[in-house]
Coordinates of C-alpha atoms and ligand atoms in Angstrom, one line a residue:
M14 CA 16.8 -28.9 -2.1
K15 CA 14.3 -27.3 0.4
I16 CA 13.0 -24.0 1.6
V17 CA 13.5 -24.2 5.4
F18 CA 11.5 -21.8 7.9
K19 CA 13.4 -21.1 10.8
D20 CA 13.0 -19.2 14.0
S21 CA 9.1 -18.8 13.5
G22 CA 8.1 -19.9 16.9
K23 CA 6.1 -23.1 16.4
E24 CA 6.4 -23.2 12.9
A25 CA 10.2 -23.5 13.0
G26 CA 11.3 -26.6 11.0
K27 CA 8.7 -26.3 8.5
E28 CA 10.0 -26.9 5.0
A29 CA 9.0 -27.9 1.6
E30 CA 10.7 -28.8 -1.6
L31 CA 12.1 -25.9 -3.9
V32 CA 10.1 -25.3 -7.2
K33 CA 11.2 -22.8 -9.7
G34 CA 8.9 -19.8 -10.2
R35 CA 7.0 -20.2 -6.7
T36 CA 6.9 -17.3 -4.3
I37 CA 7.7 -17.8 -0.8
L38 CA 4.3 -16.4 0.1
S39 CA 2.9 -19.4 -1.5
Y40 CA 5.0 -22.0 0.8
L41 CA 3.8 -19.9 3.9
Q42 CA 0.5 -20.3 2.8
E43 CA 0.6 -24.0 1.9
L44 CA 2.4 -24.6 5.2
G45 CA -0.2 -22.4 7.2
I46 CA 2.9 -20.2 8.7
E47 CA 1.3 -17.0 9.7
I48 CA 2.2 -14.1 8.0
N49 CA 0.2 -10.9 7.2
A50 CA -0.3 -10.3 3.1
S51 CA -3.1 -7.8 3.4
C52 CA -2.8 -6.7 -0.1
G53 CA -3.1 -10.3 -1.2
G54 CA 0.4 -10.5 -2.5
E55 CA 0.3 -7.6 -4.8
G56 CA 3.4 -5.7 -3.2
K57 CA 1.2 -3.0 -2.0
C58 CA 1.1 -3.5 1.8
G59 CA 4.9 -4.3 2.7
Q60 CA 3.5 -6.5 5.4
C61 CA 5.0 -9.9 4.4
L62 CA 8.2 -8.9 5.0
V63 CA 10.8 -12.2 5.6
E64 CA 14.6 -12.7 6.1
V65 CA 16.1 -14.7 3.7
E66 CA 19.3 -16.5 3.5
C67 CA 20.4 -18.2 0.2
V68 CA 23.3 -18.2 -2.1
P69 CA 23.4 -15.7 -4.7
G70 CA 20.8 -15.9 -7.8
A71 CA 18.6 -18.5 -5.5
L72 CA 15.8 -15.7 -5.9
S73 CA 14.3 -13.6 -8.2
E74 CA 16.0 -9.7 -8.2
K75 CA 14.2 -7.3 -6.0
T76 CA 11.2 -5.5 -7.3
E77 CA 10.6 -1.9 -7.1
A78 CA 7.8 -2.6 -4.5
E79 CA 10.6 -4.5 -2.2
E80 CA 13.1 -1.4 -2.7
K81 CA 10.2 0.6 -1.0
F82 CA 9.3 -1.5 2.1
V83 CA 12.6 -3.3 2.9
R84 CA 14.2 -1.6 6.0
K85 CA 17.4 -3.3 7.1
E86 CA 19.8 -5.7 5.7
T87 CA 22.8 -7.6 7.5
S88 CA 25.5 -9.2 5.7
K89 CA 24.0 -12.5 6.4
H90 CA 20.2 -12.1 6.0
T91 CA 18.3 -10.1 3.1
Q92 CA 15.1 -8.8 3.8
R93 CA 12.4 -9.4 1.0
L94 CA 8.7 -9.2 0.5
A95 CA 7.3 -13.0 0.4
C96 CA 5.0 -12.3 -2.4
Q97 CA 7.7 -10.9 -4.6
S98 CA 10.3 -13.4 -4.0
R99 CA 10.5 -16.4 -6.5
I100 CA 12.7 -19.3 -6.4
L101 CA 14.9 -19.3 -9.4
R102 CA 17.6 -22.0 -8.2
T103 CA 16.6 -25.3 -6.6
D104 CA 20.0 -26.7 -6.2
E105 CA 21.1 -25.1 -2.9
P106 CA 18.6 -24.6 0.1
V107 CA 16.7 -21.5 1.1
F108 CA 16.2 -20.7 4.7
V109 CA 13.6 -18.1 5.8
R110 CA 12.8 -16.3 8.7
V111 CA 9.3 -14.9 9.7
P112 CA 9.3 -12.2 11.9
R113 CA 6.8 -12.0 14.5
R114 CA 5.2 -8.7 14.5
T115 CA 2.9 -7.7 17.6
Y116 CA -0.2 -6.3 16.6
F117 CA -2.3 -3.9 19.1
V118 CA -5.9 -5.4 19.3
L119 CA -8.6 -3.9 20.9
E120 CA -9.9 -6.6 23.3
S121 CA -12.4 -5.0 25.5
G122 CA -15.7 -3.3 25.3
E123 CA -17.7 -1.8 28.1
Y124 CA -19.0 -4.4 30.3
K125 CA -22.5 -3.9 31.3
E126 CA -24.3 -5.4 34.1
I127 CA -27.1 -7.5 33.1
P128 CA -29.1 -10.2 35.0
L129 CA -27.4 -13.6 34.9
E130 CA -29.4 -16.0 32.8
P131 CA -27.3 -18.5 30.6
F132 CA -28.5 -21.5 28.8
V133 CA -25.9 -23.4 30.9
H134 CA -26.3 -24.5 34.0
C135 CA -25.2 -26.9 36.8
E136 CA -27.4 -29.3 38.7
G137 CA -25.7 -31.6 41.2
E138 CA -22.9 -33.1 39.4
R139 CA -24.0 -32.6 36.2
V140 CA -24.1 -29.6 33.5
F141 CA -27.1 -28.6 31.4
W142 CA -27.6 -27.0 28.0
K143 CA -31.3 -25.9 28.2
W144 CA -32.6 -29.3 29.4
E145 CA -30.1 -31.5 27.9
D146 CA -27.5 -33.2 29.9
V147 CA -24.3 -32.3 28.5
G148 CA -21.7 -34.0 31.0
E149 CA -20.1 -33.9 34.2
C150 CA -19.5 -31.0 36.0
R151 CA -15.8 -30.6 36.1
G152 CA -14.8 -27.8 38.3
A153 CA -15.9 -24.2 36.6
I154 CA -18.2 -23.8 33.8
Y155 CA -17.4 -21.5 31.2
G156 CA -18.8 -19.7 28.2
V157 CA -16.8 -18.1 25.4
A158 CA -17.8 -15.3 23.4
L159 CA -15.8 -15.0 20.2
D160 CA -15.6 -12.2 17.8
I161 CA -14.3 -13.1 14.5
G162 CA -13.0 -9.8 12.9
T163 CA -11.4 -9.8 9.5
T164 CA -8.2 -8.8 10.7
T165 CA -8.4 -10.0 14.4
L166 CA -9.8 -12.6 16.7
V167 CA -10.9 -11.7 20.1
V168 CA -12.1 -14.3 22.7
Y169 CA -13.8 -13.6 26.2
L170 CA -13.7 -16.5 28.5
I171 CA -16.5 -16.1 31.0
D172 CA -17.7 -18.0 34.1
L173 CA -21.1 -18.8 33.4
E174 CA -22.0 -18.9 37.2
S175 CA -21.0 -15.6 38.1
G176 CA -21.2 -13.9 34.5
E177 CA -17.7 -12.4 35.0
V178 CA -15.1 -12.1 32.2
V179 CA -12.2 -14.4 33.4
S180 CA -9.9 -14.0 30.9
V181 CA -9.4 -12.2 27.5
S182 CA -7.2 -13.2 24.3
S183 CA -6.7 -11.7 20.9
R184 CA -4.6 -12.4 18.1
E185 CA -4.4 -11.9 14.5
N186 CA -6.8 -13.6 11.9
P187 CA -4.6 -16.2 10.4
Q188 CA -6.6 -16.0 7.3
T189 CA -4.7 -12.6 6.6
K190 CA -2.4 -14.5 4.6
Y191 CA -5.0 -14.8 1.9
G192 CA -5.7 -11.2 1.7
N193 CA -6.9 -8.2 4.3
N194 CA -10.6 -8.1 3.0
V195 CA -13.5 -9.8 3.0
I196 CA -13.8 -9.9 -1.1
S197 CA -10.2 -11.5 -1.1
R198 CA -11.5 -14.2 1.3
I199 CA -14.3 -14.8 -0.8
E200 CA -12.0 -15.2 -4.0
F201 CA -9.7 -17.5 -2.1
A202 CA -12.7 -19.5 -1.2
K203 CA -13.6 -20.1 -4.6
T204 CA -10.2 -22.0 -5.3
K205 CA -9.9 -26.0 -5.0
T206 CA -9.1 -26.1 -1.3
G207 CA -9.8 -22.7 -0.7
Q208 CA -13.2 -22.5 1.6
E209 CA -11.9 -25.9 3.5
R210 CA -8.7 -24.1 4.3
L211 CA -10.1 -21.0 5.2
E212 CA -12.5 -22.7 7.7
R213 CA -10.0 -24.9 9.2
E214 CA -7.9 -22.1 10.1
I215 CA -10.4 -20.2 11.6
R216 CA -11.6 -23.0 13.7
T217 CA -8.1 -24.1 14.5
A218 CA -7.0 -20.7 15.8
A219 CA -10.2 -20.4 17.9
S220 CA -9.8 -23.5 19.2
K221 CA -6.2 -22.7 20.3
M222 CA -7.3 -19.4 21.8
I223 CA -9.9 -21.2 23.8
S224 CA -7.5 -23.8 25.2
E225 CA -4.7 -21.4 26.1
L226 CA -7.3 -19.4 28.1
V227 CA -8.9 -22.5 29.9
N228 CA -5.5 -23.8 30.6
A229 CA -3.9 -20.8 31.9
N230 CA -6.7 -20.3 34.2
A231 CA -6.1 -21.1 37.9
D232 CA -9.4 -22.9 38.1
P233 CA -9.7 -25.0 34.8
G234 CA -12.9 -26.5 33.7
R235 CA -14.7 -26.9 30.6
V236 CA -16.5 -24.6 28.1
Y237 CA -20.1 -25.5 27.5
E238 CA -21.1 -22.7 25.0
I239 CA -19.7 -20.5 22.5
V240 CA -21.3 -17.2 21.3
V241 CA -19.9 -16.3 17.6
V242 CA -20.2 -13.1 16.1
G243 CA -18.7 -11.7 12.9
N244 CA -19.2 -10.3 9.6
P245 CA -21.2 -12.4 7.3
V246 CA -18.1 -13.8 5.4
M247 CA -16.4 -14.6 8.8
R248 CA -19.3 -16.2 10.6
D249 CA -20.2 -18.3 7.7
L250 CA -16.9 -19.4 7.2
F251 CA -16.5 -20.4 10.8
F252 CA -19.8 -22.4 10.7
G253 CA -18.9 -24.2 7.4
Y254 CA -21.4 -22.4 5.0
S255 CA -20.0 -21.4 1.4
V256 CA -19.4 -17.7 0.9
E257 CA -20.0 -17.8 -2.7
S258 CA -23.3 -16.2 -2.9
L259 CA -21.5 -13.2 -1.1
G260 CA -19.2 -12.6 -4.2
K261 CA -21.8 -12.1 -6.7
S262 CA -25.0 -10.1 -7.2
P263 CA -27.2 -9.8 -5.1
Y264 CA -24.2 -10.4 -2.7
E265 CA -26.4 -12.1 -0.2
P266 CA -25.3 -14.7 2.6
Q267 CA -27.0 -18.2 2.1
S268 CA -29.0 -17.4 5.2
V269 CA -29.4 -14.6 7.6
E270 CA -30.8 -17.0 10.4
A271 CA -29.0 -17.8 13.6
V272 CA -27.2 -21.0 13.6
T273 CA -26.3 -23.6 16.2
K274 CA -24.1 -26.3 16.0
T275 CA -22.0 -28.6 18.4
A276 CA -18.4 -28.5 18.7
E277 CA -18.2 -31.7 17.6
E278 CA -19.7 -30.8 14.4
L279 CA -17.3 -28.1 14.1
G280 CA -14.3 -30.2 15.2
L281 CA -13.4 -27.6 18.0
G282 CA -10.9 -28.9 20.2
Q283 CA -9.4 -31.0 17.5
G284 CA -6.2 -29.7 15.5
V285 CA -5.0 -28.2 19.0
E286 CA -1.3 -28.5 19.0
Q287 CA 0.7 -30.7 21.3
G288 CA 1.7 -29.0 24.3
V289 CA -1.0 -26.4 24.1
E290 CA -3.8 -28.8 24.7
Q291 CA -4.0 -30.4 28.3
G292 CA -7.1 -32.3 28.2
V293 CA -9.8 -31.4 25.8
V294 CA -11.6 -28.1 27.3
V295 CA -14.4 -27.9 24.9
N296 CA -17.2 -30.6 25.5
P297 CA -17.9 -32.0 22.4
K298 CA -21.8 -31.1 23.3
T299 CA -20.8 -27.5 23.5
R300 CA -23.1 -25.5 21.7
V301 CA -21.9 -22.9 19.3
Y302 CA -24.4 -20.2 18.6
G303 CA -23.8 -17.7 15.7
L304 CA -26.0 -14.6 15.8
P305 CA -28.2 -13.7 12.9
L306 CA -26.9 -11.6 10.1
I307 CA -28.8 -8.5 9.2
G308 CA -28.4 -8.8 5.3
S309 CA -25.4 -8.6 2.6
F310 CA -22.1 -7.3 4.3
V311 CA -24.0 -6.3 7.4
G312 CA -23.6 -9.3 9.9
A313 CA -23.6 -10.5 13.2
D314 CA -21.1 -8.3 14.6
A315 CA -22.8 -5.3 13.8
L316 CA -25.8 -6.9 15.4
A317 CA -24.1 -7.5 18.6
V318 CA -23.0 -3.6 18.6
V319 CA -26.6 -2.8 18.4
L320 CA -27.4 -5.0 21.2
A321 CA -24.4 -3.7 23.2
T322 CA -25.2 -0.1 22.9
E323 CA -29.0 -1.0 23.2
I324 CA -30.0 1.7 20.7
Y325 CA -32.9 -0.7 19.7
K326 CA -34.3 0.4 23.1
N327 CA -34.0 4.2 23.0
P328 CA -37.4 6.2 23.0
S329 CA -38.7 7.8 19.9
E330 CA -37.1 11.2 20.3
K331 CA -33.6 9.8 20.9
I332 CA -32.2 8.6 17.5
C333 CA -28.5 7.1 17.6
L334 CA -26.1 6.1 15.2
A335 CA -23.5 3.2 15.7
I336 CA -20.6 2.8 13.2
D337 CA -17.9 0.5 13.2
I338 CA -15.3 1.6 10.9
G339 CA -13.3 -0.6 9.0
T340 CA -12.5 -2.1 5.5
N341 CA -16.2 -2.9 5.5
T342 CA -17.5 -0.2 7.5
E343 CA -21.1 -1.1 9.2
I344 CA -23.5 1.7 10.2
V345 CA -26.7 1.3 11.8
L346 CA -29.3 4.2 12.7
G347 CA -32.4 4.6 14.8
N348 CA -34.2 3.7 17.9
R349 CA -37.0 1.4 19.2
D350 CA -39.1 2.5 16.4
R351 CA -37.2 2.0 13.6
L352 CA -33.5 0.6 12.8
I353 CA -31.8 1.0 9.4
S354 CA -28.5 -0.3 8.3
T355 CA -25.9 -0.3 5.6
S356 CA -22.3 -1.2 4.9
S357 CA -19.7 0.6 2.9
A358 CA -16.6 -0.6 1.4
A359 CA -14.4 2.0 2.7
G360 CA -11.4 -0.3 1.8
P361 CA -8.2 -0.7 3.6
A362 CA -6.7 2.8 3.5
F363 CA -7.3 3.4 7.1
E364 CA -5.7 0.2 8.1
G365 CA -2.6 1.3 5.9
A366 CA -2.9 -0.6 2.9
G367 CA -2.7 1.4 -0.5
V368 CA -1.0 4.6 1.1
S369 CA 2.5 4.6 0.6
C370 CA 3.5 5.5 4.3
G371 CA 0.5 3.4 5.6
I372 CA 1.0 0.6 7.8
G373 CA -1.3 -1.4 10.4
G374 CA -1.0 -1.1 14.2
V375 CA 1.9 -2.4 15.0
N376 CA 5.3 -1.2 17.1
G377 CA 6.6 1.7 15.8
A378 CA 3.3 3.2 13.6
V379 CA 2.9 6.5 13.9
K380 CA -0.4 7.0 15.7
D381 CA -0.5 10.9 16.7
V382 CA 0.5 13.5 14.4
K383 CA 0.6 17.2 15.3
I384 CA 1.8 20.0 12.8
K385 CA 3.1 23.2 14.0
K386 CA 4.4 26.2 12.2
I387 CA 7.4 27.6 13.4
E388 CA 7.7 31.6 12.5
N389 CA 10.8 33.7 12.5
R390 CA 11.1 37.3 13.0
E391 CA 10.3 38.0 9.4
G392 CA 7.4 36.1 9.7
E393 CA 8.9 33.5 7.5
G394 CA 8.3 29.8 8.7
K395 CA 8.7 26.0 8.5
Y396 CA 6.8 23.3 9.7
E397 CA 7.6 21.1 12.5
V398 CA 5.8 17.6 12.9
L399 CA 5.4 16.2 16.4
F400 CA 4.3 12.6 16.3
K401 CA 4.1 9.4 18.9
T402 CA 4.4 5.9 17.7
I403 CA 3.2 2.8 19.2
G404 CA 5.3 1.4 21.8
D405 CA 7.5 4.6 21.4
A406 CA 9.5 2.4 19.0
P407 CA 11.4 4.2 15.9
P408 CA 8.6 5.1 13.3
V409 CA 8.1 2.6 10.6
G410 CA 5.0 3.9 8.8
V411 CA 1.7 5.7 9.9
C412 CA -1.6 3.8 11.1
G413 CA -5.0 5.0 10.7
S414 CA -5.3 7.3 13.5
G415 CA -2.0 9.2 12.5
L416 CA -3.4 9.3 9.2
I417 CA -6.5 11.0 10.1
D418 CA -4.4 13.4 12.6
A419 CA -2.2 14.0 9.8
L420 CA -4.9 14.9 7.3
A421 CA -6.7 17.2 9.4
E422 CA -3.4 19.1 10.6
L423 CA -2.5 19.6 6.7
L424 CA -6.1 20.9 6.1
E425 CA -6.0 23.0 9.5
E426 CA -2.6 24.6 8.5
G427 CA -3.6 25.2 5.0
I428 CA -1.2 23.1 3.8
I429 CA -3.7 21.2 1.3
D430 CA -6.7 22.8 0.1
G431 CA -10.2 21.2 0.5
R432 CA -9.6 18.8 -2.5
G433 CA -6.7 17.4 -0.9
K434 CA -4.0 19.1 -3.5
F435 CA -0.9 20.6 -1.9
K436 CA -1.1 24.6 -2.1
E437 CA 1.8 26.5 -3.6
V438 CA 5.1 25.3 -2.3
G439 CA 6.5 28.4 -0.4
R440 CA 9.9 28.9 0.9
E441 CA 9.1 27.7 4.1
G442 CA 8.1 24.6 2.8
R443 CA 11.3 23.9 0.9
E444 CA 13.4 24.7 3.7
G445 CA 11.5 22.8 6.4
R446 CA 13.2 19.8 7.4
E447 CA 9.7 18.1 7.6
G448 CA 8.2 20.3 5.3
R449 CA 6.7 19.7 2.1
E450 CA 8.6 18.3 -1.0
G451 CA 7.9 20.4 -4.2
G452 CA 10.4 18.7 -6.5
G453 CA 11.4 15.3 -7.6
G454 CA 7.8 14.2 -8.7
E455 CA 4.9 13.9 -6.6
K456 CA 4.2 16.7 -4.0
E457 CA 4.4 14.9 -0.4
F458 CA 4.6 16.2 3.2
R459 CA 7.3 14.2 5.3
I460 CA 5.9 13.2 8.6
A461 CA 8.8 11.3 10.0
E462 CA 11.7 9.3 9.1
T463 CA 12.7 5.8 9.7
E464 CA 15.9 4.5 11.5
R465 CA 17.6 4.0 8.1
G466 CA 16.7 7.5 7.0
K467 CA 13.8 7.0 4.7
R468 CA 11.3 9.3 4.3
I469 CA 7.7 8.6 5.7
S470 CA 5.6 10.8 4.0
L471 CA 2.0 11.5 2.8
S472 CA 1.4 12.3 -1.0
E473 CA -1.4 13.5 -2.8
K474 CA -2.0 10.2 -4.0
D475 CA -2.3 8.9 -0.6
I476 CA -4.7 11.8 0.1
D477 CA -6.8 10.8 -2.7
Q478 CA -7.1 7.1 -1.4
L479 CA -7.9 8.5 2.1
N480 CA -10.4 10.8 0.7
L481 CA -12.3 8.0 -1.0
A482 CA -12.4 6.0 2.1
K483 CA -13.7 8.7 4.4
T484 CA -16.1 9.8 1.8
A485 CA -17.5 5.9 1.6
V486 CA -18.5 6.3 5.4
A487 CA -19.8 9.4 5.1
V488 CA -22.0 8.4 2.1
G489 CA -23.4 5.7 4.0
V490 CA -24.1 7.9 7.0
K491 CA -25.9 10.4 4.8
V492 CA -28.1 7.9 2.8
L493 CA -29.1 6.3 6.2
L494 CA -30.3 9.8 7.2
E495 CA -32.1 10.7 4.1
K496 CA -33.9 7.2 4.2
Y497 CA -34.8 7.5 7.7
G498 CA -37.0 10.4 6.3
G499 CA -38.7 13.3 8.4
G500 CA -36.0 15.6 7.4
L501 CA -33.5 13.6 9.9
G502 CA -30.2 15.6 9.7
V503 CA -27.0 15.3 11.6
K504 CA -28.0 17.7 14.4
D505 CA -30.7 15.4 15.3
L506 CA -28.4 12.7 16.4
D507 CA -28.4 12.1 20.1
T508 CA -25.1 9.9 20.2
V509 CA -22.8 8.6 17.8
F510 CA -21.4 5.5 19.0
L511 CA -18.1 4.6 17.6
A512 CA -17.4 1.0 18.1
G513 CA -14.1 -1.3 17.0
G514 CA -10.6 -1.1 17.5
F515 CA -10.1 1.7 14.7
G516 CA -12.6 3.7 16.1
N517 CA -11.3 3.6 19.7
F518 CA -7.8 5.2 18.6
V519 CA -9.0 8.2 16.4
D520 CA -9.0 11.5 17.6
T521 CA -12.8 12.2 17.5
E522 CA -12.3 16.0 16.3
N523 CA -9.9 15.0 13.5
A524 CA -12.4 12.7 12.2
I525 CA -14.9 15.0 12.4
K526 CA -12.7 17.6 10.4
I527 CA -12.0 15.5 7.7
G528 CA -15.4 14.1 7.4
L529 CA -15.1 10.6 8.3
L530 CA -17.5 11.3 11.2
P531 CA -20.7 13.3 10.8
A532 CA -20.5 17.0 11.9
V533 CA -21.9 16.3 15.6
E534 CA -20.7 18.1 18.6
P535 CA -17.6 15.9 19.6
E536 CA -19.1 15.1 23.0
K537 CA -21.7 13.4 21.1
V538 CA -19.5 10.7 20.0
K539 CA -19.0 7.7 22.2
K540 CA -16.3 5.5 21.8
V541 CA -17.4 1.9 22.9
G542 CA -14.5 -0.3 22.2
N543 CA -15.1 -3.6 21.0
A544 CA -18.6 -3.6 21.2
A545 CA -19.2 -6.5 19.1
V546 CA -17.6 -9.0 21.6
E547 CA -19.3 -7.3 24.3
G548 CA -22.6 -7.9 22.5
A549 CA -21.7 -11.6 22.0
R550 CA -21.0 -11.9 25.8
Q551 CA -24.5 -10.5 26.8
V552 CA -26.0 -13.0 24.4
L553 CA -24.0 -15.8 26.4
I554 CA -25.3 -14.9 29.9
S555 CA -28.7 -13.8 29.2
K556 CA -31.6 -15.6 27.4
T557 CA -33.3 -12.3 27.3
K558 CA -30.6 -10.7 25.3
R559 CA -30.5 -13.6 22.8
E560 CA -34.4 -13.3 22.2
D561 CA -33.7 -9.5 21.7
A562 CA -31.0 -10.4 19.2
E563 CA -33.3 -12.8 17.2
A564 CA -36.2 -10.4 17.2
V565 CA -34.0 -7.2 16.4
A566 CA -32.5 -8.8 13.6
K567 CA -35.5 -9.4 11.8
R568 CA -36.5 -5.7 12.1
I569 CA -33.3 -4.0 11.4
E570 CA -33.9 -2.7 7.6
H571 CA -31.1 -3.2 5.4
V572 CA -30.0 -0.6 2.5
K573 CA -27.7 -1.2 -0.2
L574 CA -25.8 2.0 -1.0
E575 CA -25.1 1.2 -4.8
E576 CA -29.2 0.8 -5.3
E577 CA -30.0 4.0 -4.2
E578 CA -31.2 6.3 -6.9
N579 CA -29.3 9.3 -5.6
F580 CA -26.3 7.4 -4.7
M581 CA -24.1 9.3 -7.1
E582 CA -25.6 12.7 -6.2
I583 CA -24.6 12.0 -2.5
F584 CA -21.5 10.6 -3.3
V585 CA -20.2 13.8 -5.2
S586 CA -21.7 16.0 -2.5
E587 CA -19.7 14.2 0.2
L588 CA -16.3 14.1 -1.7
Y589 CA -13.6 15.9 -0.7
F590 CA -12.9 17.9 2.5
Q591 CA -16.1 20.0 2.4
K592 CA -15.3 22.1 5.5
Y593 CA -12.3 23.2 3.6
L594 CA -13.7 23.7 0.2
Ligands
LIG88 S1 3.4 -6.6 0.2 FE1 3.5 -8.9 0.0 S2 1.3 -9.1 0.5 FE2 1.2 -7.2 0.5

């Protein structure tokens, strides 16, 4: 008998033979069906929820992890975590529906006007890349800026004759089904066909996005150059380089140099599903250029942020910090005299993994939190939580920006102390509908409730996870400041550029309060959106910017945090919520 995937968009109808003991997730991965498996199948993220129709006993019993995440049941369907459900019976079919989840991806950065001097140009009826004739001119000539994030892909389609961004598209990185961080991808790449599968998935996804953008455009044409940015693991998987060396000491990529291949070499434009492709939109001779890497886990995306923010041009007295907060946070500090960088493993807590109420930026995720104490005439009170969700949908969990707000509010209200521990539970806490829960095990603070009445709460364990994540970022900043020398301190920073999707949605003041961002005046923090893809755009349309990229990459020093002598000392000094100790 078979396992059949239904109602899942283009994947509907895919099926495979039932094999006892296999998880549903393993089928999804094998059949290339998109699913988010942020925790790598450990039952911790709750993002691999599927709806199952089968006879009793066809699947293993629900695990404890599933009881926590399953939200709605109907008489017909049972919700299950794909990673936890194993096939027990093979004599009756199992039907699975994979719900589509809309992720909110930050697509745009700030477009900066720069002189148009692309490598691709038209002369008469022909198109040239540098001096090479790459084909006949068939209408518009386009270029693509592609940002390959560990979680999301963003594509800009750019008219190379005007420099304008014609269209933008984004989607989840299809590799998330193999885990949500670069380490899990490196591990998967080590498996028998792992590297090949990861490469194929990312290129197929990019091809589809490009084809859809070009075909949807009123003036279809062809793409003649693609500029790619991404962290070292993402960039190298895209270009077909082994990422094995990034998984073992000294954790360096095979090469940090810029890379240029042709679309034909990478097989771009192939594997585009029928119905999407209407003529090949990527010329086989299209050049695909990957920006250089900086070192270890600081990649082409961080370099692109440096280019977009132009901190490398700043005069000596203007020292800036650029931070792109993510599972792997990249930080660059300096100006035209000196640039130093590091990466810090903040982990996925701010993306919702490993935090009991955490969830990614999906519909229904709590994104803003305010806690108010309401007192009666006797001075007794209870806490009221005001929150907003993405899409104004019923709450399903709390995403990164909501977690930062909740933490900052708990600290400000004195509900938790500087070590992240709940203070004594007072009467008001027990009585408050949204108040602290003192009994029944772990202390927690209720933020909201799901439609089914399940509590969405922040526990001390969750706070510990968030504490570690913010400390990792803070240590990175502090090490760079110390390393820069000259007694450089937070107060000397001219601007803190906050790049990336996560940074764009956080409340700056709250991020400073919890110590995720350095304690500068909030006005000094400038959110620059998806600066990585903007850097890629600039490199696509400007030869000068590309020369800058290659020169700047060579002079950015790279610091490995764990190799710093005083790493532990700095770690301890940044641990906990310093302002409230
Ligand atoms: S809970 Fe299944 S992959 Fe995370």
